[in-house]
Coordinates of C-alpha atoms in Angstrom, one line a residue:
M11 CA 18.6 -23.3 4.8
D12 CA 21.3 -20.7 4.8
S13 CA 22.0 -18.5 1.8
I14 CA 25.3 -18.6 0.0
W15 CA 26.1 -15.2 1.5
T16 CA 25.7 -16.3 5.2
T17 CA 27.8 -19.4 4.7
T18 CA 30.8 -17.6 3.2
S19 CA 31.0 -14.3 5.0
G20 CA 32.6 -15.1 8.4
L21 CA 31.0 -12.2 10.3
C22 CA 32.5 -11.7 13.7
P23 CA 30.1 -11.7 16.7
R24 CA 29.7 -8.5 18.8
E25 CA 29.0 -8.1 22.5
A26 CA 25.6 -7.2 23.9
L27 CA 25.0 -3.8 25.4
C28 CA 25.4 -3.8 29.2
E29 CA 25.6 -0.1 30.2
N30 CA 24.0 3.2 29.6
L31 CA 25.4 5.4 26.8
T32 CA 25.0 8.6 24.9
A33 CA 25.7 9.2 21.2
D34 CA 24.9 11.6 18.5
A35 CA 22.8 9.0 16.7
V36 CA 21.4 5.5 17.3
V37 CA 20.6 3.2 14.4
I38 CA 18.2 0.3 15.3
G39 CA 18.6 -2.6 13.0
G40 CA 21.7 -4.4 11.8
G41 CA 20.8 -5.1 8.2
I42 CA 22.2 -3.4 5.1
A43 CA 20.1 -0.3 5.6
G44 CA 21.2 0.1 9.2
I45 CA 24.9 -0.6 8.6
L46 CA 25.0 1.7 5.6
T47 CA 23.3 4.5 7.5
A48 CA 25.5 4.1 10.5
W49 CA 28.7 4.0 8.3
L50 CA 27.7 7.1 6.3
L51 CA 26.9 9.0 9.5
Q52 CA 30.2 8.0 11.0
E53 CA 32.0 9.1 7.8
K54 CA 30.3 12.5 8.2
G55 CA 31.6 12.8 11.8
V56 CA 28.4 11.7 13.6
D57 CA 29.1 9.5 16.7
T58 CA 26.8 6.6 16.0
V59 CA 25.8 3.4 17.8
L60 CA 24.1 0.5 16.0
L61 CA 21.8 -2.0 17.9
E62 CA 20.8 -5.4 16.6
A63 CA 18.4 -7.8 18.5
D64 CA 20.1 -10.9 17.0
R65 CA 23.2 -10.9 14.8
I66 CA 24.0 -8.3 12.1
C67 CA 22.9 -9.4 8.6
S68 CA 20.9 -12.3 10.1
G69 CA 17.5 -11.2 8.6
Q70 CA 16.5 -10.2 5.1
T71 CA 20.0 -8.9 4.2
G72 CA 21.4 -12.4 4.3
N73 CA 18.6 -13.7 2.1
T74 CA 18.9 -11.2 -0.8
T75 CA 19.9 -12.0 -4.3
A76 CA 22.1 -8.9 -4.2
K77 CA 21.2 -7.1 -7.4
I78 CA 22.4 -3.5 -7.3
T79 CA 20.2 -2.0 -9.9
L80 CA 17.8 0.9 -10.6
Q81 CA 15.8 -1.6 -12.7
H82 CA 12.9 -2.2 -10.2
G83 CA 10.5 -4.1 -12.4
L84 CA 8.0 -2.2 -14.4
I85 CA 8.1 1.0 -12.3
Y86 CA 9.0 4.1 -14.3
H87 CA 6.0 4.2 -16.6
K88 CA 3.8 3.9 -13.5
L89 CA 5.8 6.5 -11.6
I90 CA 5.5 9.0 -14.3
E91 CA 1.7 8.5 -14.5
K92 CA 1.2 8.5 -10.7
S93 CA 3.8 10.9 -9.4
G94 CA 4.9 12.9 -12.4
R95 CA 8.0 13.0 -14.5
E96 CA 10.0 15.1 -12.0
Q97 CA 9.4 12.7 -9.1
A98 CA 10.1 9.7 -11.3
G99 CA 13.3 11.2 -12.4
L100 CA 14.4 11.9 -8.8
Y101 CA 13.6 8.3 -7.9
A102 CA 15.8 7.0 -10.8
E103 CA 18.6 9.5 -9.9
A104 CA 18.6 8.3 -6.3
N105 CA 19.1 4.7 -7.3
R106 CA 21.7 5.6 -10.0
L107 CA 23.7 7.5 -7.4
A108 CA 23.3 4.6 -5.0
I109 CA 25.0 2.3 -7.4
A110 CA 27.8 4.8 -7.9
E111 CA 28.1 5.1 -4.1
Y112 CA 28.7 1.4 -3.7
E113 CA 31.4 1.6 -6.3
R114 CA 33.0 4.6 -4.6
I115 CA 33.2 2.9 -1.2
I116 CA 34.4 -0.4 -2.6
E117 CA 37.2 1.3 -4.7
E118 CA 38.3 3.7 -1.9
K119 CA 38.5 0.9 0.7
K120 CA 39.7 -1.7 -1.8
L121 CA 37.1 -4.2 -0.7
E122 CA 37.1 -7.7 -2.0
C123 CA 33.4 -8.4 -2.3
G124 CA 32.8 -9.6 -5.9
F125 CA 31.5 -6.3 -7.1
R126 CA 31.2 -6.1 -10.9
R127 CA 29.3 -4.1 -13.4
C128 CA 26.7 -5.8 -15.6
S129 CA 23.4 -5.2 -17.4
S130 CA 20.0 -5.9 -15.9
Y131 CA 17.2 -7.1 -18.1
L132 CA 13.5 -7.2 -17.8
Y133 CA 12.1 -9.9 -20.1
S134 CA 8.8 -11.5 -21.2
R135 CA 8.0 -14.7 -23.0
T136 CA 4.5 -13.5 -23.9
E137 CA 4.4 -9.8 -24.7
T138 CA 6.3 -6.7 -25.7
E139 CA 3.8 -3.8 -25.0
R140 CA 4.6 -3.2 -21.4
L141 CA 8.4 -3.5 -22.1
R142 CA 8.2 -0.9 -24.8
Q143 CA 6.2 1.4 -22.5
E144 CA 8.8 1.0 -19.9
A145 CA 11.6 1.6 -22.4
E146 CA 10.0 4.9 -23.5
A147 CA 9.6 5.9 -19.9
A148 CA 13.2 5.1 -19.0
H149 CA 14.5 7.0 -22.0
S150 CA 12.4 10.1 -21.0
L151 CA 14.2 10.0 -17.6
G152 CA 17.6 9.8 -19.1
I153 CA 18.1 6.1 -18.1
C154 CA 20.4 4.1 -20.4
A155 CA 18.1 1.3 -21.5
R156 CA 17.3 -0.4 -24.8
F157 CA 14.6 -2.8 -26.0
T158 CA 16.0 -6.0 -27.5
K159 CA 15.3 -9.6 -28.2
Q160 CA 18.8 -10.8 -27.7
T161 CA 19.6 -12.3 -24.3
E162 CA 21.7 -15.0 -22.7
L163 CA 18.6 -16.9 -21.4
P164 CA 18.1 -20.6 -22.2
F165 CA 14.8 -19.8 -24.0
E166 CA 13.4 -17.4 -26.5
V167 CA 11.7 -14.2 -25.4
K168 CA 9.2 -12.0 -27.0
G169 CA 11.2 -9.0 -25.8
A170 CA 13.6 -7.7 -23.2
L171 CA 14.6 -4.3 -21.8
R172 CA 18.3 -3.9 -21.1
F173 CA 19.5 -1.5 -18.4
Y174 CA 23.2 -0.8 -18.8
D175 CA 25.8 -0.3 -16.0
Q176 CA 24.1 -2.0 -13.1
A177 CA 26.0 -4.3 -10.7
V178 CA 26.2 -7.3 -8.4
F179 CA 28.3 -8.2 -5.4
H180 CA 28.6 -10.3 -2.2
P181 CA 26.6 -8.2 0.2
L182 CA 27.9 -9.7 3.5
L183 CA 31.6 -9.5 2.5
F184 CA 31.0 -5.8 1.7
L185 CA 29.1 -5.2 5.0
K186 CA 31.6 -7.2 7.1
E187 CA 34.3 -4.6 6.3
L188 CA 32.0 -1.6 7.0
A189 CA 30.7 -3.1 10.2
A190 CA 34.3 -3.6 11.5
E191 CA 34.6 0.2 11.7
L192 CA 31.3 0.7 13.7
R193 CA 30.2 0.6 17.3
I194 CA 27.8 -2.3 17.2
Y195 CA 25.9 -4.1 20.0
E196 CA 24.3 -7.5 19.0
Q197 CA 21.9 -9.5 21.1
T198 CA 20.5 -6.2 22.2
K199 CA 16.7 -5.9 21.8
V200 CA 15.2 -2.5 21.8
T201 CA 12.1 -2.7 24.0
A202 CA 10.9 0.9 23.8
V203 CA 11.9 4.4 22.4
E204 CA 10.8 7.3 24.6
G205 CA 11.6 10.7 23.1
H206 CA 15.3 10.7 22.5
E207 CA 16.1 7.7 24.6
V208 CA 16.4 4.1 23.3
I209 CA 15.6 1.5 26.0
T210 CA 17.1 -1.9 25.5
S211 CA 17.4 -5.2 27.3
G212 CA 20.9 -4.2 28.4
G213 CA 20.8 -0.5 29.0
R214 CA 19.6 2.9 27.8
I215 CA 21.1 5.1 25.1
G216 CA 20.4 8.8 24.8
A217 CA 20.7 10.4 21.4
P218 CA 19.1 13.4 19.5
H219 CA 18.8 11.3 16.4
I220 CA 17.2 7.8 16.2
V221 CA 17.0 5.8 13.0
F222 CA 14.6 2.8 12.7
A223 CA 16.1 0.5 10.1
T224 CA 14.5 -2.7 11.3
H225 CA 13.0 -3.9 8.0
Y226 CA 9.5 -3.5 9.5
P227 CA 9.1 -0.6 11.9
F228 CA 8.1 -1.8 15.4
I229 CA 6.7 1.6 16.7
N230 CA 3.1 1.6 15.6
V231 CA 1.9 5.1 16.6
P232 CA 2.7 7.5 15.0
G233 CA 3.7 6.4 11.5
F234 CA 1.1 3.6 11.0
Y235 CA 3.5 1.7 8.7
F236 CA 1.6 -1.5 9.4
L237 CA -1.4 0.0 7.5
R238 CA 0.7 1.1 4.5
M239 CA 2.6 -2.1 3.7
H240 CA 2.1 -5.8 3.3
Q241 CA 4.6 -8.6 3.1
E242 CA 5.6 -10.8 0.2
R243 CA 7.7 -13.9 0.2
S244 CA 9.9 -15.2 -2.7
Y245 CA 12.2 -18.2 -3.1
V246 CA 15.7 -18.9 -4.5
L247 CA 17.7 -22.0 -5.6
A248 CA 21.5 -21.8 -5.9
L249 CA 22.5 -24.2 -8.7
R250 CA 25.8 -25.6 -9.9
D251 CA 26.6 -26.7 -13.4
T252 CA 24.3 -24.4 -15.3
R253 CA 24.6 -22.3 -18.4
Q254 CA 26.4 -19.2 -17.2
M255 CA 25.0 -15.8 -17.7
D256 CA 26.9 -12.6 -17.0
N257 CA 23.9 -10.4 -16.6
I258 CA 20.8 -10.1 -14.4
Y259 CA 17.4 -11.2 -15.6
Y260 CA 13.9 -10.5 -14.1
G261 CA 10.8 -11.9 -15.7
I262 CA 7.6 -9.7 -15.8
D263 CA 5.3 -12.6 -16.6
Q264 CA 3.1 -14.1 -13.9
D265 CA 5.3 -17.1 -13.7
G266 CA 8.5 -15.2 -14.5
L267 CA 11.8 -16.2 -13.1
S268 CA 14.9 -14.3 -12.1
F269 CA 18.5 -15.3 -12.9
R270 CA 21.7 -14.0 -11.4
K271 CA 25.2 -15.4 -11.6
S272 CA 27.4 -15.6 -8.4
G273 CA 30.8 -17.1 -9.1
E274 CA 30.2 -20.7 -10.4
L275 CA 26.6 -20.7 -9.1
M276 CA 23.4 -19.6 -10.7
L277 CA 20.7 -18.1 -8.5
L278 CA 17.3 -19.0 -9.8
G279 CA 14.4 -17.1 -8.2
G280 CA 10.7 -16.9 -8.3
G281 CA 7.5 -18.1 -6.7
S282 CA 6.5 -14.8 -5.1
H283 CA 3.3 -14.6 -3.1
R284 CA 1.7 -12.6 -0.4
T285 CA 2.8 -13.9 3.0
G286 CA 0.3 -16.4 4.4
E287 CA -1.0 -17.3 1.0
N288 CA 0.9 -20.4 0.1
R289 CA -1.3 -23.1 1.6
E290 CA -0.5 -25.7 -1.0
G291 CA 3.2 -25.0 -1.0
G292 CA 5.3 -26.2 -3.9
R293 CA 7.3 -23.0 -4.6
Y294 CA 10.6 -24.8 -4.3
R295 CA 9.2 -27.7 -6.2
D296 CA 8.3 -25.4 -9.1
L297 CA 11.7 -23.9 -9.1
R298 CA 13.3 -27.3 -9.2
L299 CA 11.1 -28.3 -12.1
A300 CA 12.1 -25.1 -14.0
A301 CA 15.8 -25.9 -13.2
E302 CA 15.5 -29.4 -14.5
K303 CA 13.9 -28.2 -17.7
L304 CA 16.3 -25.3 -18.3
F305 CA 19.5 -26.8 -16.9
P306 CA 19.2 -30.6 -17.0
R307 CA 22.7 -31.2 -15.6
S308 CA 22.4 -28.7 -12.8
R309 CA 22.7 -29.6 -9.1
E310 CA 21.1 -27.7 -6.2
V311 CA 23.6 -26.4 -3.6
T312 CA 21.2 -24.6 -1.3
R313 CA 17.9 -22.8 -1.1
W314 CA 16.4 -19.9 0.8
S315 CA 13.6 -17.4 0.8
A316 CA 13.2 -13.7 1.5
Q317 CA 10.3 -11.6 2.8
D318 CA 9.9 -8.1 1.6
C319 CA 7.9 -5.1 2.7
M320 CA 5.7 -3.8 -0.1
P321 CA 4.6 -0.2 0.2
A322 CA 1.1 0.8 -0.9
D323 CA 2.3 3.2 -3.6
G324 CA 5.4 1.3 -4.7
I325 CA 7.9 3.8 -3.2
P326 CA 10.0 3.1 -0.1
Y327 CA 9.4 5.1 3.1
I328 CA 12.6 6.9 3.9
G329 CA 13.0 10.0 5.9
R330 CA 11.4 11.5 9.0
Y331 CA 9.4 8.9 11.0
A332 CA 6.5 11.2 11.7
A333 CA 5.8 15.0 11.9
D334 CA 5.4 14.9 15.7
R335 CA 8.6 12.9 16.4
P336 CA 11.5 15.3 15.8
G337 CA 14.8 13.4 15.5
W338 CA 13.2 10.1 14.5
Y339 CA 13.9 8.6 11.1
V340 CA 12.8 5.5 9.2
A341 CA 13.9 3.3 6.3
T342 CA 11.4 0.6 5.2
G343 CA 9.3 -0.6 2.3
F344 CA 12.1 -1.5 -0.1
K345 CA 10.0 -4.0 -2.1
K346 CA 12.3 -6.5 -3.7
W347 CA 15.1 -3.9 -4.4
G348 CA 16.8 -3.6 -1.1
M349 CA 20.4 -3.0 -2.3
T350 CA 19.9 0.4 -4.0
S351 CA 17.1 1.3 -1.7
A352 CA 19.2 0.7 1.4
M353 CA 22.1 2.9 0.0
A354 CA 19.7 5.6 -1.0
A355 CA 18.2 5.4 2.5
G356 CA 21.6 5.8 4.1
M357 CA 22.5 8.7 1.9
L358 CA 19.2 10.5 2.5
V359 CA 18.9 9.9 6.3
S360 CA 22.5 10.9 6.9
D361 CA 21.9 14.1 5.0
L362 CA 18.8 14.9 7.0
I363 CA 20.7 14.3 10.3
I364 CA 23.6 16.6 9.5
G365 CA 21.3 19.2 8.0
N366 CA 22.2 18.9 4.3
R367 CA 19.5 19.4 1.8
N368 CA 18.7 16.3 -0.2
P369 CA 16.7 16.5 -3.5
W370 CA 15.1 13.1 -3.0
E371 CA 13.5 13.9 0.4
E372 CA 10.1 14.7 -1.1
V373 CA 10.0 11.5 -3.2
F374 CA 10.6 9.1 -0.3
T375 CA 9.1 11.1 2.5
P376 CA 7.0 8.9 4.8
Q377 CA 4.6 11.8 5.3
R378 CA 3.2 11.5 1.8
L379 CA -0.4 10.3 2.1
N380 CA -2.5 8.0 -0.1
L381 CA -5.7 7.3 1.8
Q382 CA -7.3 5.5 -1.2
A383 CA -4.5 2.9 -1.2
A384 CA -4.7 2.6 2.6
A385 CA -8.5 2.0 2.5
V386 CA -8.1 -0.7 -0.2
N387 CA -5.5 -2.5 1.9
L388 CA -7.7 -2.2 5.1
M389 CA -10.7 -3.7 3.2
E390 CA -8.6 -6.5 1.8
D391 CA -7.0 -7.4 5.1
G392 CA -10.5 -7.2 6.8
M393 CA -11.9 -9.7 4.4
K394 CA -9.0 -12.1 5.0
S395 CA -9.5 -11.7 8.8
V396 CA -13.2 -12.6 8.5
H397 CA -12.3 -15.7 6.5
G398 CA -9.6 -16.7 9.0
L399 CA -12.0 -16.2 12.0
S400 CA -14.8 -18.2 10.4
K401 CA -12.4 -21.1 9.8
G402 CA -11.2 -20.9 13.4
V403 CA -14.8 -21.2 14.7
F404 CA -16.1 -23.9 12.4
S405 CA -13.0 -26.2 12.0
A406 CA -10.8 -28.2 14.3
A407 CA -7.6 -26.7 12.9
P408 CA -5.0 -25.3 15.3
C409 CA -5.9 -21.7 16.1
C410 CA -4.0 -18.4 16.7
P411 CA -4.0 -17.5 20.4
H412 CA -5.0 -13.9 19.5
M413 CA -8.5 -14.1 18.1
G414 CA -8.9 -17.8 17.3
C415 CA -8.2 -17.7 13.6
A416 CA -7.3 -21.0 12.0
L417 CA -3.5 -21.2 11.4
E418 CA -2.2 -21.5 7.8
W419 CA 1.2 -22.9 7.4
N420 CA 3.7 -22.3 4.7
P421 CA 4.7 -25.9 3.7
D422 CA 7.8 -24.5 2.0
E423 CA 9.4 -23.1 5.2
P424 CA 10.1 -24.6 8.6
E425 CA 8.6 -21.5 10.2
E426 CA 6.3 -18.8 8.9
I427 CA 5.0 -15.4 9.8
L428 CA 1.2 -15.5 10.4
I429 CA -0.7 -12.2 10.3
R430 CA -4.2 -12.2 11.8
Q431 CA -6.4 -9.3 12.5
G432 CA -9.6 -8.8 14.5
R433 CA -11.9 -5.9 13.6
Y434 CA -14.6 -4.4 15.7
L435 CA -16.9 -1.4 15.2
L436 CA -14.4 1.1 16.5
C437 CA -11.0 -0.6 16.7
I438 CA -8.6 -2.8 14.9
K439 CA -6.2 -5.3 16.5
R440 CA -3.5 -6.9 14.4
V441 CA -1.1 -9.5 15.8
Y442 CA 2.0 -10.8 13.9
Y443 CA 3.3 -14.2 15.0
R444 CA 6.1 -16.3 13.7
F445 CA 5.5 -20.0 14.4
A446 CA 8.0 -22.8 14.4
A447 CA 7.0 -26.0 12.8
E448 CA 6.1 -27.6 16.1
G449 CA 3.7 -24.8 16.9
K450 CA 6.0 -22.7 19.2
I451 CA 5.6 -19.0 18.9
V452 CA 9.1 -17.5 18.3
F453 CA 8.0 -14.0 17.6
E454 CA 5.0 -11.9 18.5
F455 CA 4.1 -8.3 17.6
Q456 CA 0.8 -6.6 18.4
V457 CA -1.0 -3.5 17.2
V458 CA -4.2 -2.1 18.8
L459 CA -5.6 1.1 17.4
F460 CA -8.9 3.0 17.2
F461 CA -10.2 3.8 13.7
G462 CA -11.0 7.3 14.8
R463 CA -7.5 7.9 16.0
I464 CA -6.0 6.5 12.7
F465 CA -7.9 8.9 10.5
I466 CA -7.6 11.8 12.9
Y467 CA -3.9 11.2 12.9
Y468 CA -3.7 11.2 9.1
I469 CA -5.6 14.5 8.9
I470 CA -3.5 16.2 11.6
D471 CA -0.3 14.8 10.0
S472 CA -1.3 16.1 6.6
I473 CA -1.9 19.6 8.0
L474 CA 1.4 19.6 10.0
T475 CA 3.4 18.5 7.0
G476 CA 1.6 20.4 4.3
S477 CA 0.8 17.3 2.3
E478 CA -1.1 17.9 -0.9
K479 CA -2.1 14.3 -1.3
L480 CA -4.8 14.0 1.3

């Protein structure tokens, strides 16, 4: 079903590309990261073209819960331990300034998009230790946050951590106004990128700067982003006639729920799982049971789900696509916090393109390396592949056309991404399919790489970029 954003935005369709062009920059991807990057480039005097294979905001941007916050779960304690206090502080500062940039644009352009400041809470019904750790970490980074037990929630909590001066808005009403000022081509699928030329279904565009803002990068080599991220899916109910809460709430418990007010509606979220691991279904059912218990008089208006790219080290990949691709840039791996991450991406990438120094570059650089995290992900994915292949061989279930793995459906969605991999002694092949309910393949994406090339690339890239994390 459609989200409340897509049904109330009235986005105007754009024509498809049908000629060859030149520009200063091309942004591939018409979600929030792509539109913000293109708009900020245009504001800085960079002639920019934006390309979208479908309709702008038709992907994950339309399925967000639209929380503009630097509260990204239990992150700052981990960041300080893993990356150091300076890097953690720059991450927080990037997201704080992203919130301020939203407010600047909205005020200067007098946009009517439901923007309002509020507080964002982490809460737990079972513990306080991790919340107190996070509170200490936040304070040490200069974040205005306070441990409390007072909330608007319809149940008691053991503790909560309140982050002040966060925000919410209607993302598509905001983007609708920005998009109106941009040169956008919809229904224009990019089929290849060769050097500084973008090849599409309707023409070619030459540009010295190319930004990949496609949620999931489709150029496999170099970059190897498919090795450094996995996908997670989560679910939302929009409810009417609930207890109203002015602030944002995000539960840190295993079965924690999120709450976010939008006008007269309450957005109740939860049920997160790794994509492809919801064989029994019931995520919407569980949310409905929670809604019935917490808000007995509530009525469901609509429901939707989102799929997020989860980076191996918990930090988005924003910056130069790869050391050996000058003029290429990427923005991906926003986890479940796409609003501030997208704005930070637009600010950082636009600075890189015009030659401005940006203090966050080192924090988000895609050239940072964590081979240990990559190896763990490869092993986990490999075990899942063996399991899927064995089921395909020894069962009568429908099979994936790539390697014959048994298909696993998501009962909560009419169509689902299926990721299956085949591994051999020297190579890896991964195929991404999106299947409709009747079995039709509506999306396919393949990766074939040799293991030797993967690790040789990592080593060469580390040398070229001077990474100290190899």
